[in-house]
Short mmCIF file of C-alpha atoms and ligand atoms in Angstrom, two decimals:
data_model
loop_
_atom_site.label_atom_id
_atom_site.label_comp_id
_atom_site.label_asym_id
_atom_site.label_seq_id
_atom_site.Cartn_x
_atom_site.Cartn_y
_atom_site.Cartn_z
CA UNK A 30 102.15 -52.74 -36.20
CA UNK A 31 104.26 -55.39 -35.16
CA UNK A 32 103.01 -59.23 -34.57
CA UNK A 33 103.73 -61.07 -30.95
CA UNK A 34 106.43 -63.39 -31.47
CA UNK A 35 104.86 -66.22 -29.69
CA UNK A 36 101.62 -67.29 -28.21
CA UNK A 37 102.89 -68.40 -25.28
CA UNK A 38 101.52 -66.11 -21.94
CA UNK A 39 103.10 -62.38 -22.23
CA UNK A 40 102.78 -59.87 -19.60
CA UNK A 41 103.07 -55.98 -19.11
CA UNK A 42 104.67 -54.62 -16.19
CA UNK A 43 102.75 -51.97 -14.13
CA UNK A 44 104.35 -48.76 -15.61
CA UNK A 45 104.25 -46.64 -12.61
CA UNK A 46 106.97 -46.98 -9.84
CA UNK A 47 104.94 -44.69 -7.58
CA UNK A 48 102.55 -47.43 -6.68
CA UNK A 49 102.62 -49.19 -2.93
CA UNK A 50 103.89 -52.82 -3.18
CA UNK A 51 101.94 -55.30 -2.09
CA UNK A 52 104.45 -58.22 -1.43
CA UNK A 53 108.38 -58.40 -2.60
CA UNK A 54 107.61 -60.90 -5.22
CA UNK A 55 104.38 -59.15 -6.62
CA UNK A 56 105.47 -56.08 -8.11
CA UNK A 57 103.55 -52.82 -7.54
CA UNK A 58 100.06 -52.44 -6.79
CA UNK A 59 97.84 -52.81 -10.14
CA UNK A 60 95.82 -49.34 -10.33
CA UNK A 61 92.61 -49.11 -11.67
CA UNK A 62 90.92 -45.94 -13.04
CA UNK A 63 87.14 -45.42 -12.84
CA UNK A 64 85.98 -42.36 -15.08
CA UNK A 65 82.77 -40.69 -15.67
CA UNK A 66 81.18 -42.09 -18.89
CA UNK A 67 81.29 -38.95 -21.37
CA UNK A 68 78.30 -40.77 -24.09
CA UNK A 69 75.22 -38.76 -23.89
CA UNK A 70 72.36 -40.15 -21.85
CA UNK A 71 74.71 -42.70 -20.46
CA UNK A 72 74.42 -43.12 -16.76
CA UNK A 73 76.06 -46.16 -15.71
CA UNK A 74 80.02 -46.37 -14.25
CA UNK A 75 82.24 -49.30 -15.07
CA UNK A 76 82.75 -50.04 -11.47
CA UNK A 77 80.68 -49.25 -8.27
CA UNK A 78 82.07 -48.86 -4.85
CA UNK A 79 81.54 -52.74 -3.77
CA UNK A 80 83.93 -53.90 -6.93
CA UNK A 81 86.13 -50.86 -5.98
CA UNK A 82 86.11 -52.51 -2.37
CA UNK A 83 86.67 -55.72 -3.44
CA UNK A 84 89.36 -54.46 -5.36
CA UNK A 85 91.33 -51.99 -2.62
CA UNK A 86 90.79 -54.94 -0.08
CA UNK A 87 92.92 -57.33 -2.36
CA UNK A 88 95.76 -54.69 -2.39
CA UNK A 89 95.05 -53.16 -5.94
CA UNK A 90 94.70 -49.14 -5.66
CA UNK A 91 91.62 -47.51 -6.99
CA UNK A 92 91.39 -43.75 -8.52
CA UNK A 93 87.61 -42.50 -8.85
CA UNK A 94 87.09 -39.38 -10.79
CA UNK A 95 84.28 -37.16 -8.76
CA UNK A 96 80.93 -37.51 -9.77
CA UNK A 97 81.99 -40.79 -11.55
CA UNK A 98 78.89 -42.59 -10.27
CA UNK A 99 76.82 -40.28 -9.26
CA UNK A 100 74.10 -40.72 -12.07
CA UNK A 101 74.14 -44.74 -11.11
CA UNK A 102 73.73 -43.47 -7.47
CA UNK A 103 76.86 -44.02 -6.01
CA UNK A 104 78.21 -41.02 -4.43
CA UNK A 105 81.76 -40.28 -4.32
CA UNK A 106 82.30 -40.96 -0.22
CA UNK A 107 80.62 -44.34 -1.03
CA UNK A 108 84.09 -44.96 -3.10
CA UNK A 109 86.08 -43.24 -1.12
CA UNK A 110 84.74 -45.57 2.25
CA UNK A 111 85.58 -48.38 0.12
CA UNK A 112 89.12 -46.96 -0.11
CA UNK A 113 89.31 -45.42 -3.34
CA UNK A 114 91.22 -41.90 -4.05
CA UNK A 115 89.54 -39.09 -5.44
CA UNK A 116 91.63 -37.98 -8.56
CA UNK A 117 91.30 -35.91 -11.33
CA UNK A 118 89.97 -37.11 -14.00
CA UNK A 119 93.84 -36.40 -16.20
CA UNK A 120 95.56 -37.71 -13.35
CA UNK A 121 93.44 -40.77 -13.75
CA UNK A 122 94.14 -41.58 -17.41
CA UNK A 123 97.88 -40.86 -16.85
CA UNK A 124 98.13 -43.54 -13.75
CA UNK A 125 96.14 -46.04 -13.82
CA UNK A 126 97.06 -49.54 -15.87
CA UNK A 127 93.52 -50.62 -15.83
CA UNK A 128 90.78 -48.45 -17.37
CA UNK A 129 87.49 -50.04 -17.53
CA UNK A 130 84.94 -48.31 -19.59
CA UNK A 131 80.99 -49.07 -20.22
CA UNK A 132 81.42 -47.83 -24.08
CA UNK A 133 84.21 -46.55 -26.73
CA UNK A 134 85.80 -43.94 -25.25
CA UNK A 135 85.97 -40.37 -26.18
CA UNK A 136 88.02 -38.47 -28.24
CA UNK A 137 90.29 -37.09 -25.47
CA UNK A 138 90.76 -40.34 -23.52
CA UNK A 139 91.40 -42.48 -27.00
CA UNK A 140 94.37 -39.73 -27.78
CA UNK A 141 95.60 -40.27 -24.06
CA UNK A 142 95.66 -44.12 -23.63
CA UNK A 143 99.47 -45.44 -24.14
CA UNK A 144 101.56 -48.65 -23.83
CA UNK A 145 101.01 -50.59 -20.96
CA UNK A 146 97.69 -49.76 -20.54
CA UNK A 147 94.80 -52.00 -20.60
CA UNK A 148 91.19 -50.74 -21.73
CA UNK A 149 88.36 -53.19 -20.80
CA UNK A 150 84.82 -52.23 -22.09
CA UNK A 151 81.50 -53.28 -24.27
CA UNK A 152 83.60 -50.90 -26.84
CA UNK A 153 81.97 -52.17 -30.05
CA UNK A 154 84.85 -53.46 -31.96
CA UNK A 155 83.63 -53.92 -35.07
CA UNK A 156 81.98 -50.49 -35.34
CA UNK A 157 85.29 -48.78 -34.30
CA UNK A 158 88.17 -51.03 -36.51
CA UNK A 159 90.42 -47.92 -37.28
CA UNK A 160 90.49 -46.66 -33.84
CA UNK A 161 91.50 -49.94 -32.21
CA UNK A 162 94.07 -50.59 -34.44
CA UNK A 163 95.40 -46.97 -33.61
CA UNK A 164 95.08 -48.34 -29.92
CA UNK A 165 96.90 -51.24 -30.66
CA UNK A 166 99.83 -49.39 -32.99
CA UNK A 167 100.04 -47.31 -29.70
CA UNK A 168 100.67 -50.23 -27.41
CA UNK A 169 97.58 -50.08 -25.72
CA UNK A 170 95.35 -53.22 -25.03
CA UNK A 171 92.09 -53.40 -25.66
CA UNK A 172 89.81 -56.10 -24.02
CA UNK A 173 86.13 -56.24 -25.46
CA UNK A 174 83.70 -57.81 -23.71
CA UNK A 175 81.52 -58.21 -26.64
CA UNK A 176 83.75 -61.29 -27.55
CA UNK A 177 83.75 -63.42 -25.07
CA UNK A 178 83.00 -67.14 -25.87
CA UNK A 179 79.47 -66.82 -23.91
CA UNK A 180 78.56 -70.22 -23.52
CA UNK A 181 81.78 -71.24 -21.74
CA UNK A 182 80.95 -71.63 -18.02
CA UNK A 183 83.93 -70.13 -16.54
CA UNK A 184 83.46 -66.85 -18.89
CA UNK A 185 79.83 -66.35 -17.72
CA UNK A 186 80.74 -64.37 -14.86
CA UNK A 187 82.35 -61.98 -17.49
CA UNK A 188 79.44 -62.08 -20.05
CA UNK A 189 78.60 -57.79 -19.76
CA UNK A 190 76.40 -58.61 -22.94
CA UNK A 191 74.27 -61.08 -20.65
CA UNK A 192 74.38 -58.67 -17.84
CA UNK A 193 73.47 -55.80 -19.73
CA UNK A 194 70.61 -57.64 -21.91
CA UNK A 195 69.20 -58.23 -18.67
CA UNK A 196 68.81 -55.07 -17.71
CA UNK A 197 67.45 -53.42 -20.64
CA UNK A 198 65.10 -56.31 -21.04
CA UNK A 199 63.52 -56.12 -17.49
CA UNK A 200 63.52 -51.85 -17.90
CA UNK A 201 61.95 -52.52 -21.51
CA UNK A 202 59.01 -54.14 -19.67
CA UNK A 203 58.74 -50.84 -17.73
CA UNK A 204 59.02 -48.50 -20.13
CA UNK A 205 56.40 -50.41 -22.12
CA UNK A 206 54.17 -50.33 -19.16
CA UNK A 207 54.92 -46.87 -18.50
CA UNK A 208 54.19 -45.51 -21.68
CA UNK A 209 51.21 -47.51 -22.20
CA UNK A 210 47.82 -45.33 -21.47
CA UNK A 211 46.08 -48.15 -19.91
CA UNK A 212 46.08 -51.26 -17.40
CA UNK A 213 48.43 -54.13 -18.42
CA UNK A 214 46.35 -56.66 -16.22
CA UNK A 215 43.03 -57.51 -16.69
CA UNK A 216 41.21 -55.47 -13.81
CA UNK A 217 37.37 -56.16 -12.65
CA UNK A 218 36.21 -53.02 -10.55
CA UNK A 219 32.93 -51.75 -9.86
CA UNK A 220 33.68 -48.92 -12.15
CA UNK A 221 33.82 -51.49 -15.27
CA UNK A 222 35.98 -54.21 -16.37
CA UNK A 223 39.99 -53.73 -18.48
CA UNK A 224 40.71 -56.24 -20.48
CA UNK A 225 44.58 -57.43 -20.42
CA UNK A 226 47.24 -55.79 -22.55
CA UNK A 227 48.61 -58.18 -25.51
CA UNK A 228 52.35 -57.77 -26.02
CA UNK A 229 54.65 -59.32 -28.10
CA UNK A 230 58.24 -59.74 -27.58
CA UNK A 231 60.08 -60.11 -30.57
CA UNK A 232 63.92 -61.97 -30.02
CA UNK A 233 64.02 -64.28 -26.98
CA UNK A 234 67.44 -63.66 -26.05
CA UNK A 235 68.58 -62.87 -22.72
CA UNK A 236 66.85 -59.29 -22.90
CA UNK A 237 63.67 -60.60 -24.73
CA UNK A 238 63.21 -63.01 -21.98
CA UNK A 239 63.72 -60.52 -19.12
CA UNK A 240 60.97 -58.02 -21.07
CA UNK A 241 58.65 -61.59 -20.84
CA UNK A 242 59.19 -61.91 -17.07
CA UNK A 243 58.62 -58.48 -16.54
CA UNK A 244 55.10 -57.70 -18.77
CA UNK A 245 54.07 -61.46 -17.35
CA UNK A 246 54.13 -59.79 -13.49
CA UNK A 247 52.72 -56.86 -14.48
CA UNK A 248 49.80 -58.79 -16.03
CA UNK A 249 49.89 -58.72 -19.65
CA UNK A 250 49.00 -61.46 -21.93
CA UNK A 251 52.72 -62.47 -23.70
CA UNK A 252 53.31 -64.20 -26.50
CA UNK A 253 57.31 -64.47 -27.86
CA UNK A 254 58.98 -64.77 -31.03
CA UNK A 255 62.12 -65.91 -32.68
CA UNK A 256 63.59 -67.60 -35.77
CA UNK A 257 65.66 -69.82 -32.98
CA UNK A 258 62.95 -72.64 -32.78
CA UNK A 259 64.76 -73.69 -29.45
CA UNK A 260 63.74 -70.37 -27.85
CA UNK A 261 60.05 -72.00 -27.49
CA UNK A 262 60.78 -73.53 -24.27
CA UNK A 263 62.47 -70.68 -22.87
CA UNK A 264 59.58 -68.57 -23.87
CA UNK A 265 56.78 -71.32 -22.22
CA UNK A 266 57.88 -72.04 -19.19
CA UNK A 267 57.83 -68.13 -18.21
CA UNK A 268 54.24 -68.64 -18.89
CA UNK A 269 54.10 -66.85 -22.40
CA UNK A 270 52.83 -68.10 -25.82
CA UNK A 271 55.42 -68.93 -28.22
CA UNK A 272 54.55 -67.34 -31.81
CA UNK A 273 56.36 -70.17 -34.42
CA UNK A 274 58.60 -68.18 -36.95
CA UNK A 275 57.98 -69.52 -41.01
CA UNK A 276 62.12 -69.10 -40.68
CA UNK A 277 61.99 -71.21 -37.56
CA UNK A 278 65.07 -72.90 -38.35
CA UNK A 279 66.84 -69.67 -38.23
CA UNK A 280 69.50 -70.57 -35.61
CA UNK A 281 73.47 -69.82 -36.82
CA UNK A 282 76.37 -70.92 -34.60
CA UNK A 283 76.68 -70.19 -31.02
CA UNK A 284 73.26 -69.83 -30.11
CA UNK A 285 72.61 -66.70 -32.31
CA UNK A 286 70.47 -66.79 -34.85
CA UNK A 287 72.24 -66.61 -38.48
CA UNK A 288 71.48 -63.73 -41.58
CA UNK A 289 68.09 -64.41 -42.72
CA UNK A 290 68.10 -64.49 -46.61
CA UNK A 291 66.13 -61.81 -48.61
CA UNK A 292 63.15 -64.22 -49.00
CA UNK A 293 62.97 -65.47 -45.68
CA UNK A 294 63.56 -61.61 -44.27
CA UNK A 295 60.11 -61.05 -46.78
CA UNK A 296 58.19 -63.87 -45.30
CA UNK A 297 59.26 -62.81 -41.75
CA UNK A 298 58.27 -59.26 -42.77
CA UNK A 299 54.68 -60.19 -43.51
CA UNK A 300 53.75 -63.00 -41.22
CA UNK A 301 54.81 -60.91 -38.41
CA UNK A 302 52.67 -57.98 -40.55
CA UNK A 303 49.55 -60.18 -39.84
CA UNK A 304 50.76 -61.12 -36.31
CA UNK A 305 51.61 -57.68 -34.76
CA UNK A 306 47.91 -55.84 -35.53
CA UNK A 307 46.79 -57.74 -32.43
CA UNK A 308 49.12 -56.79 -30.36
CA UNK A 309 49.02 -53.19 -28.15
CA UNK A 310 52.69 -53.97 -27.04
CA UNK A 311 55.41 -54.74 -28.83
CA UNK A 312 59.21 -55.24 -28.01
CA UNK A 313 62.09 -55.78 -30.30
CA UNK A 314 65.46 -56.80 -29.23
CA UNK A 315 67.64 -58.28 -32.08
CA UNK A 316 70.38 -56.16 -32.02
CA UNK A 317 73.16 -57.02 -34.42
CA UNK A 318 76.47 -55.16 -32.79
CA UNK A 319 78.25 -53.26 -35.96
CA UNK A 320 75.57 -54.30 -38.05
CA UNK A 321 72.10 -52.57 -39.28
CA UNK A 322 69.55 -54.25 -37.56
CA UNK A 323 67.10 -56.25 -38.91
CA UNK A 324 63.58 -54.30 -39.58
CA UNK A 325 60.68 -56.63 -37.84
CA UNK A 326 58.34 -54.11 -38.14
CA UNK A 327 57.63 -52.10 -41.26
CA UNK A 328 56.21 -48.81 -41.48
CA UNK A 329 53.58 -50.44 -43.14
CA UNK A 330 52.78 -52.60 -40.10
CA UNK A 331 53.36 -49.45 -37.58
CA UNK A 332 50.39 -47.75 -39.93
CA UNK A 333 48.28 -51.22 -38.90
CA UNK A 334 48.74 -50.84 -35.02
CA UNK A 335 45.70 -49.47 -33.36
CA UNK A 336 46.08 -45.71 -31.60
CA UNK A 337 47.75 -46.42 -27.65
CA UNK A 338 50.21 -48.97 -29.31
CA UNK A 339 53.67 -48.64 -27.97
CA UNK A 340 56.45 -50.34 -29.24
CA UNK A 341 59.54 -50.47 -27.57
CA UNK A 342 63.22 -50.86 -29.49
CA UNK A 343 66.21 -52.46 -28.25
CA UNK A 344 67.58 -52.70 -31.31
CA UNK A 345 67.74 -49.23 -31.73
CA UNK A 346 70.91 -47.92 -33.13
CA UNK A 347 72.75 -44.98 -35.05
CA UNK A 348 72.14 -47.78 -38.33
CA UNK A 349 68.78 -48.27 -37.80
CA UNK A 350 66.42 -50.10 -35.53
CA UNK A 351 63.98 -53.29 -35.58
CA UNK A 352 61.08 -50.95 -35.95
CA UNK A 353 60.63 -48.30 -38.74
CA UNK A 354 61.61 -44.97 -38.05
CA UNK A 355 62.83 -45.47 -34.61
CA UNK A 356 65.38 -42.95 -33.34
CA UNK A 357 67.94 -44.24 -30.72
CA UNK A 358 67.41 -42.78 -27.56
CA UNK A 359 63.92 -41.05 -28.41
CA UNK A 360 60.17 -41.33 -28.18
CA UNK A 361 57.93 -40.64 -31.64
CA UNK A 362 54.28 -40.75 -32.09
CA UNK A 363 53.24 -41.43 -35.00
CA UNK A 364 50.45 -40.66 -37.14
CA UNK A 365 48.16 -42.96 -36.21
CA UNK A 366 49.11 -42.21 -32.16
CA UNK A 367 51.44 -45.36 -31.58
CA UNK A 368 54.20 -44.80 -29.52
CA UNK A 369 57.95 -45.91 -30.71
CA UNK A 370 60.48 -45.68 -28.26
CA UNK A 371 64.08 -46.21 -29.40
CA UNK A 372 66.08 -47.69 -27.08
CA UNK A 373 69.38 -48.87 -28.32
CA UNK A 374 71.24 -48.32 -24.20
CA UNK A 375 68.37 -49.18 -21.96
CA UNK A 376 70.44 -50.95 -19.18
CA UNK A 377 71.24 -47.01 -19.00
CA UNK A 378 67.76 -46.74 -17.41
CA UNK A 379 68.60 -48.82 -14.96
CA UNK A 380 71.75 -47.76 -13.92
CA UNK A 381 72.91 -48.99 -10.31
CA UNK A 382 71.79 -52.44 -10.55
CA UNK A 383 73.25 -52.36 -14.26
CA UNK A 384 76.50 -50.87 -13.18
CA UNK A 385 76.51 -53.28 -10.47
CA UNK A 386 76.43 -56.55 -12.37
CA UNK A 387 79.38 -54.88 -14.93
CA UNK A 388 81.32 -53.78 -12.46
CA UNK A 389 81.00 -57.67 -11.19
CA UNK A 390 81.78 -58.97 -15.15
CA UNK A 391 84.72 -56.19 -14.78
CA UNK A 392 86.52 -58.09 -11.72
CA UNK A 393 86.30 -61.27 -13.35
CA UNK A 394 87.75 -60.21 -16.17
CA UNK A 395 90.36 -58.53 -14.32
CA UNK A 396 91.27 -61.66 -11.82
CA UNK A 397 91.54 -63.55 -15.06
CA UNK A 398 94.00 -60.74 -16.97
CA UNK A 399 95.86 -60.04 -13.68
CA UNK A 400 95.27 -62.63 -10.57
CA UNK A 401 98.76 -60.91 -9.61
CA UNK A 402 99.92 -57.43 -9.94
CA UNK A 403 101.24 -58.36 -13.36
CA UNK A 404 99.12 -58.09 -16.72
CA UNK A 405 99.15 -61.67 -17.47
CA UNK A 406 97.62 -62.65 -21.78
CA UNK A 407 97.36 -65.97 -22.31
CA UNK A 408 97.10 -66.52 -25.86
CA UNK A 409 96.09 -70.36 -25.96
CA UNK A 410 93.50 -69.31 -23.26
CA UNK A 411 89.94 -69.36 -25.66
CA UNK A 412 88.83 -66.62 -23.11
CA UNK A 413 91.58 -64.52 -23.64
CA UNK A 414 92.31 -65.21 -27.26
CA UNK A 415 88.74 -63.79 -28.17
CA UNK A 416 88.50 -61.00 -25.85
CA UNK A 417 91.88 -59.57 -25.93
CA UNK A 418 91.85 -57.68 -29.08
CA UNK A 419 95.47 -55.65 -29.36
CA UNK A 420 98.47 -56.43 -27.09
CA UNK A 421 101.77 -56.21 -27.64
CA UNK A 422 101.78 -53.38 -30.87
CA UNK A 423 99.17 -56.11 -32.45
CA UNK A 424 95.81 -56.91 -32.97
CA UNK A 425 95.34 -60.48 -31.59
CA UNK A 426 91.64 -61.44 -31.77
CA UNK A 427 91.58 -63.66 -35.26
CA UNK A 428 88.00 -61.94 -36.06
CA UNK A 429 89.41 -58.20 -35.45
CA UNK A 430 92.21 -58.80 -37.84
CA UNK A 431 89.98 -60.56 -40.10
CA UNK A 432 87.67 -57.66 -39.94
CA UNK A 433 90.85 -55.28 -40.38
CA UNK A 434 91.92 -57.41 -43.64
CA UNK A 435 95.30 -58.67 -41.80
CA UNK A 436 96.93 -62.03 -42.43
CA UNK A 437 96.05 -64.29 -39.52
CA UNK A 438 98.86 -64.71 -36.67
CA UNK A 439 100.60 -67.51 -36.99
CA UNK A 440 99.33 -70.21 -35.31
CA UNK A 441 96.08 -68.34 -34.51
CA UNK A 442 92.84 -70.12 -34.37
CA UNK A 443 90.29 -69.34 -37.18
CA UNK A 444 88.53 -66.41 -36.30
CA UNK A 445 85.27 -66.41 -33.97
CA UNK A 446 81.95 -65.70 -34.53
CA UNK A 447 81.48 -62.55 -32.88
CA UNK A 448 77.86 -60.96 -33.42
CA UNK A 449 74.50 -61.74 -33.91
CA UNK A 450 73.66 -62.06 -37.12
P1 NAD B 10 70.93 -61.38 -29.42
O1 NAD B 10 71.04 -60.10 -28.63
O2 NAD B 10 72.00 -61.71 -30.38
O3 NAD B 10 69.54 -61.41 -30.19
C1 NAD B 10 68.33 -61.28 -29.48
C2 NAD B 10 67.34 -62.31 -29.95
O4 NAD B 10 66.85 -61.90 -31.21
C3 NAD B 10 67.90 -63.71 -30.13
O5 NAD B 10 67.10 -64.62 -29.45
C4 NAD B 10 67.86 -63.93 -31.64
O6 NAD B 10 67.62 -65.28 -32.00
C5 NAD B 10 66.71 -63.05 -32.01
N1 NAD B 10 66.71 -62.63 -33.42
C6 NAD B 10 67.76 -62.25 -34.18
N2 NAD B 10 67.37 -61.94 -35.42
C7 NAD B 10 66.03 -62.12 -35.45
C8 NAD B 10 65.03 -61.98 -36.45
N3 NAD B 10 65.32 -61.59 -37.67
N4 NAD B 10 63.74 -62.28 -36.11
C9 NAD B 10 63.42 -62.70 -34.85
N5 NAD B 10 64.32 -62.86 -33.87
C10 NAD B 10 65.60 -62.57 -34.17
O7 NAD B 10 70.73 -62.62 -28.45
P2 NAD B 10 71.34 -62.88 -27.03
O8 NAD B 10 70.41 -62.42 -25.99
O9 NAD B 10 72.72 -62.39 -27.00
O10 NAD B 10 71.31 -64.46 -27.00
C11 NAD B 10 71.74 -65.20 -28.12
C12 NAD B 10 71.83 -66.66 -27.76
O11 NAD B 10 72.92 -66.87 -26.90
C13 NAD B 10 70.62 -67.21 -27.03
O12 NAD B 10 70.42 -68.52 -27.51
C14 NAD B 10 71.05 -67.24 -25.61
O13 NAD B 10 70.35 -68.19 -24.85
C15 NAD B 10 72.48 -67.62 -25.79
N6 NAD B 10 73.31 -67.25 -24.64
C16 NAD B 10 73.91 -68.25 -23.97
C17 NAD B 10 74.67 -67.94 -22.88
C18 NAD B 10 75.33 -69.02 -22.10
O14 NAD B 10 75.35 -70.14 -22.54
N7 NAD B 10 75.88 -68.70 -20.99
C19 NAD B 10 74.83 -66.63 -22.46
C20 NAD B 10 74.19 -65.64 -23.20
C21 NAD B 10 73.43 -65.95 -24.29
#
């Protein structure tokens, strides 16, 4: 693998010379290539047919593989009206520059990416070092969303992990409610009175704060909970109680909260013991991308929950999850009859309007890469210099070769804080 020899803007030219051209000066037309998403239980698509029209109507040419969206709701002649072609799913991968993804790609389409192409996707980067660095030996670049420097304004309209936390907090409140045997609100009928549901949410981030909203309008009492003191207001003015954390100074750069220490993750461990016996819902959401989660609830504390209690887990993962024995992507009853649902990809529950709001942090990131029909990296841009990971036969993002043990580039920034920790 070979370093770039500057850091001054590079740019690929569009490999195929089969494309229309849009103006003399601009080069061919930029394709982009939306596939089906192969990841069980995944039902989102990386673009819907409004970015795909947005696209087509600013002269870029869009190949949809059949069936692409169909699970999000979007019929193929919805793409096709908003002038995309219908292509097999090879011909796809072999002619498109642009490839955005939802997740790491499969085996077959990671052994068929090559130079000149550019993968954008919430691909987990730190979870899949080897592969990327294959991708980036091969030429390929690889643009993950996870790092973008959130709390710039002009990368917000990028920020997939905002739009996606979203999601799968507002669904979280539904499954919750769903799989919940009785009334969330307090209801006074002539039949006999329901007292309100208590939940908890546990992580006020942009998907605990969603999950508030949500079990707030369907009438549950709500408390929240963080070690991010600053989350309190957040958490109030959606009308919820704000449970102080004993690690309440537990904030780490960037608005994330920072690696509890073994004696503060003990203290957490059995204040929120006491806490969480009160509660008949609870939902977890600190998800720590290429980490193990942190366990917030304890199999000791699950034991503790009264019969009907369902907890719901965001921070479900193949390493773990924030509550005991939670499996990603399935629904246990334990013992004593509470209900844990582990769910690590719940924006996939909620796939057009989560598809919808990617496909829209897709385009940005694409009018930033390529405003022309030229792949344009702009290695003193901070946006680009965190999200772009490989270009040019090299892995650029200071964190991913930190992460891969390589010298830093010269001239490279020191590397960013990239997860939740
Ligand atoms: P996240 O997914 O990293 O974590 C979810 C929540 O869990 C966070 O609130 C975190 O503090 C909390 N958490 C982590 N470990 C915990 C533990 N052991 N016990 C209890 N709570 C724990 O968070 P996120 O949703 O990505 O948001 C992280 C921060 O970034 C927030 O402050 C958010 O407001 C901020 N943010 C800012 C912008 C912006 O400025 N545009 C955009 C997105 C997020």
């Amino acid at each position: 693998m070979t370093s770039p020899a500057s850091t001054a803007p590079r740019s690929i030219t569009v490999p195929s010379s089969t494309q229309p051209h849009t103006s003399a000066d601009d080069g061919p037309a930029l394709t982009v290539g939306v596939l089906a998403e192969t990841a069980a239980g995944e039902r989102r698509v990386a673009l819907d047919p409004s970015a795909a029209d947005r696209l087509t109507k600013a002269g870029r040419v869009v190949l949809v593989e059949s069936g692409a969206g169909t699970d999000a709701t979007f019929e193929d002649a919805a793409y096709t009206a908003a002038g995309a072609i219908l292509t097999p799913r090879t011909q796809i991968i072999a002619k498109s520059t642009i490839i955005p993804v939802m997740r790491f790609p499969d085996a077959e389409l990671l052994k068929a990416l090559r130079s000149g192409q550019v993968l954008i996707g919430l691909i987990d980067p730190m979870n899949n070092l080897t592969a990327i660095a294959d991708l980036a030996t091969r030429g390929v670049t690889v643009v993950a969303l996870e790092l973008l420097p959130r709390t710039l304004s002009r990368a917000q309209s990028m920020d997939a992990l905002s739009s996606q936390s979203s999601a799968a907090g507002y669904r979280a409140g539904i499954v919750a409610a769903a799989a919940y045997a009785r009334y969330l609100p307090m209801m006074i009928t002539a039949a006999g009175t329901a007292t309100p549901a208590k939940a908890i949410v546990i992580g006020t981030g942009v998907a605990g704060l969603q999950a508030i909203g949500t079990l707030k309008r369907l009438g549950a009492v709500v408390t929240g909970y963080d070690v991010r003191a600053a989350s309190r207001g957040e958490v109030e003015s959606l009308g919820a109680k704000f449970l102080t954390s004993s690690v309440a100074q537990g904030a780490g750069a960037g608005g994330y909260a920072r690696a509890m220490t073994d004696a503060e993750k003990k203290t957490q461990q059995g204040e929120l013991a006491r806490a969480l016996v009160d509660f008949d819902i609870i939902i977890t959401t600190a998800k720590v991308p290429g980490r193990t989660p942190p366990e917030l609830v304890s199999a000791a504390t699950l034991k503790s929950l009264r019969a009907g209690s369902v907890c719901v887990d965001l921070g479900s993962s193949d390493k773990g999850g924030n509550v005991s024995g939670s499996v990603d992507g399935k629904t246990t009853v334990t013992a004593e009859g509470v209900t844990v649902i582990g769910a690590g990809e719940l924006a996939s529950g909620l796939p057009a309007s989560a598809s919808q709001m990617y496909a829209r942090n897709v385009l940005a990131v694409i009018a930033s890469l390529a405003p022309k029909n030229v792949i344009m990296v702009d290695q003193t841009d901070e946006v680009t210099q965190n999200v772009v990971v490989s270009f040019d036969g090299a892995i650029t993002n200071a964190s991913v070769r930190n992460a891969l043990k390589l010298d830093p580039l010269p001239g490279a920034a020191a590397p960013a804080k990239v997860t939740a920790s």
